[in-house]
Short mmCIF file of C-alpha atoms in Angstrom, two decimals:
data_model
loop_
_atom_site.label_atom_id
_atom_site.label_comp_id
_atom_site.label_asym_id
_atom_site.label_seq_id
_atom_site.Cartn_x
_atom_site.Cartn_y
_atom_site.Cartn_z
CA MET A 1 199.73 76.91 209.16
CA LEU A 2 196.70 79.07 209.60
CA THR A 3 195.31 80.23 206.31
CA ASN A 4 192.57 82.67 205.49
CA LEU A 5 192.41 82.41 201.71
CA THR A 6 189.02 80.76 201.20
CA PRO A 7 187.05 82.79 198.64
CA GLN A 8 183.35 83.20 199.21
CA GLY A 9 180.78 83.28 196.42
CA ASN A 10 180.22 87.00 197.11
CA GLY A 11 183.88 87.90 196.41
CA GLN A 12 184.66 88.28 200.14
CA ALA A 13 187.38 86.31 201.93
CA SER A 14 186.24 83.97 204.66
CA SER A 15 186.78 84.97 208.28
CA THR A 16 187.48 81.31 209.05
CA TRP A 17 191.08 80.38 209.85
CA ILE A 18 192.09 76.79 209.02
CA PRO A 19 194.74 75.34 211.38
CA ASP A 20 197.70 73.18 210.38
CA SER A 21 199.93 72.55 213.40
CA GLY A 22 202.98 71.55 211.35
CA THR A 23 203.90 74.97 209.99
CA SER A 24 206.14 77.90 210.85
CA PHE A 25 204.28 80.63 208.98
CA HIS A 26 200.72 81.92 208.69
CA VAL A 27 199.11 83.29 205.52
CA THR A 28 196.17 85.54 204.69
CA GLY A 29 195.11 87.12 201.44
CA GLU A 30 193.48 90.06 203.25
CA SER A 31 195.71 92.71 204.87
CA GLN A 32 192.89 93.83 207.21
CA HIS A 33 193.52 90.59 209.14
CA ILE A 34 197.08 91.73 209.95
CA LYS A 35 197.83 93.90 212.98
CA HIS A 36 201.14 95.75 213.21
CA LEU A 37 201.29 95.74 209.40
CA SER A 38 204.63 96.43 207.67
CA HIS A 39 205.38 96.56 203.95
CA PHE A 40 207.54 93.63 202.79
CA ASN A 41 210.16 94.49 200.20
CA GLY A 42 212.05 91.35 199.27
CA PRO A 43 212.29 88.52 196.75
CA ASP A 44 210.66 85.83 198.94
CA GLN A 45 207.45 84.15 197.79
CA ILE A 46 204.82 81.75 199.14
CA PHE A 47 204.63 78.59 197.03
CA ILE A 48 201.26 76.89 196.73
CA GLY A 49 200.32 73.31 195.84
CA ASN A 50 200.61 73.71 192.07
CA GLY A 51 204.12 75.19 192.39
CA GLU A 52 203.02 78.75 191.66
CA GLY A 53 204.87 81.44 193.64
CA LEU A 54 202.81 84.23 195.20
CA SER A 55 204.38 87.58 196.09
CA ILE A 56 204.52 88.70 199.72
CA SER A 57 203.23 92.28 200.06
CA ASN A 58 203.00 92.80 203.82
CA ILE A 59 204.05 91.14 207.05
CA GLY A 60 202.88 91.49 210.63
CA SER A 61 201.07 89.70 213.42
CA SER A 62 197.52 89.13 214.51
CA SER A 63 195.51 87.46 217.26
CA PHE A 64 192.06 85.96 217.73
CA LEU A 65 190.03 84.36 220.49
CA SER A 66 189.51 80.63 220.57
CA PRO A 67 186.05 79.71 219.26
CA ASN A 68 185.88 77.10 222.07
CA ASP A 69 187.11 79.20 225.01
CA SER A 70 186.95 83.00 225.01
CA HIS A 71 189.65 83.11 227.70
CA ILE A 72 192.23 81.73 225.23
CA THR A 73 193.85 84.07 222.69
CA PHE A 74 195.89 82.75 219.79
CA LYS A 75 198.72 85.03 218.63
CA LEU A 76 200.08 84.67 215.10
CA ASN A 77 203.60 85.96 214.44
CA LYS A 78 205.28 86.06 211.03
CA LEU A 79 201.93 86.61 209.31
#
């Protein structure tokens, strides 16, 4: 999983993505990080560690360059 939900003290979301290679989906709390954005209209939710279900508002994909090698681009589908 790649998440981008880390709140900053200034109320801004972090631009840091945190990798977890054992996942099938990627999550962000900020729609500006999603390219090819589409509205999601369904009953599915994202469940977090305390069991709380979070609504899914939008879906799409995104990409970013590797911080270690600018020739490598990571593409995130099902975001």
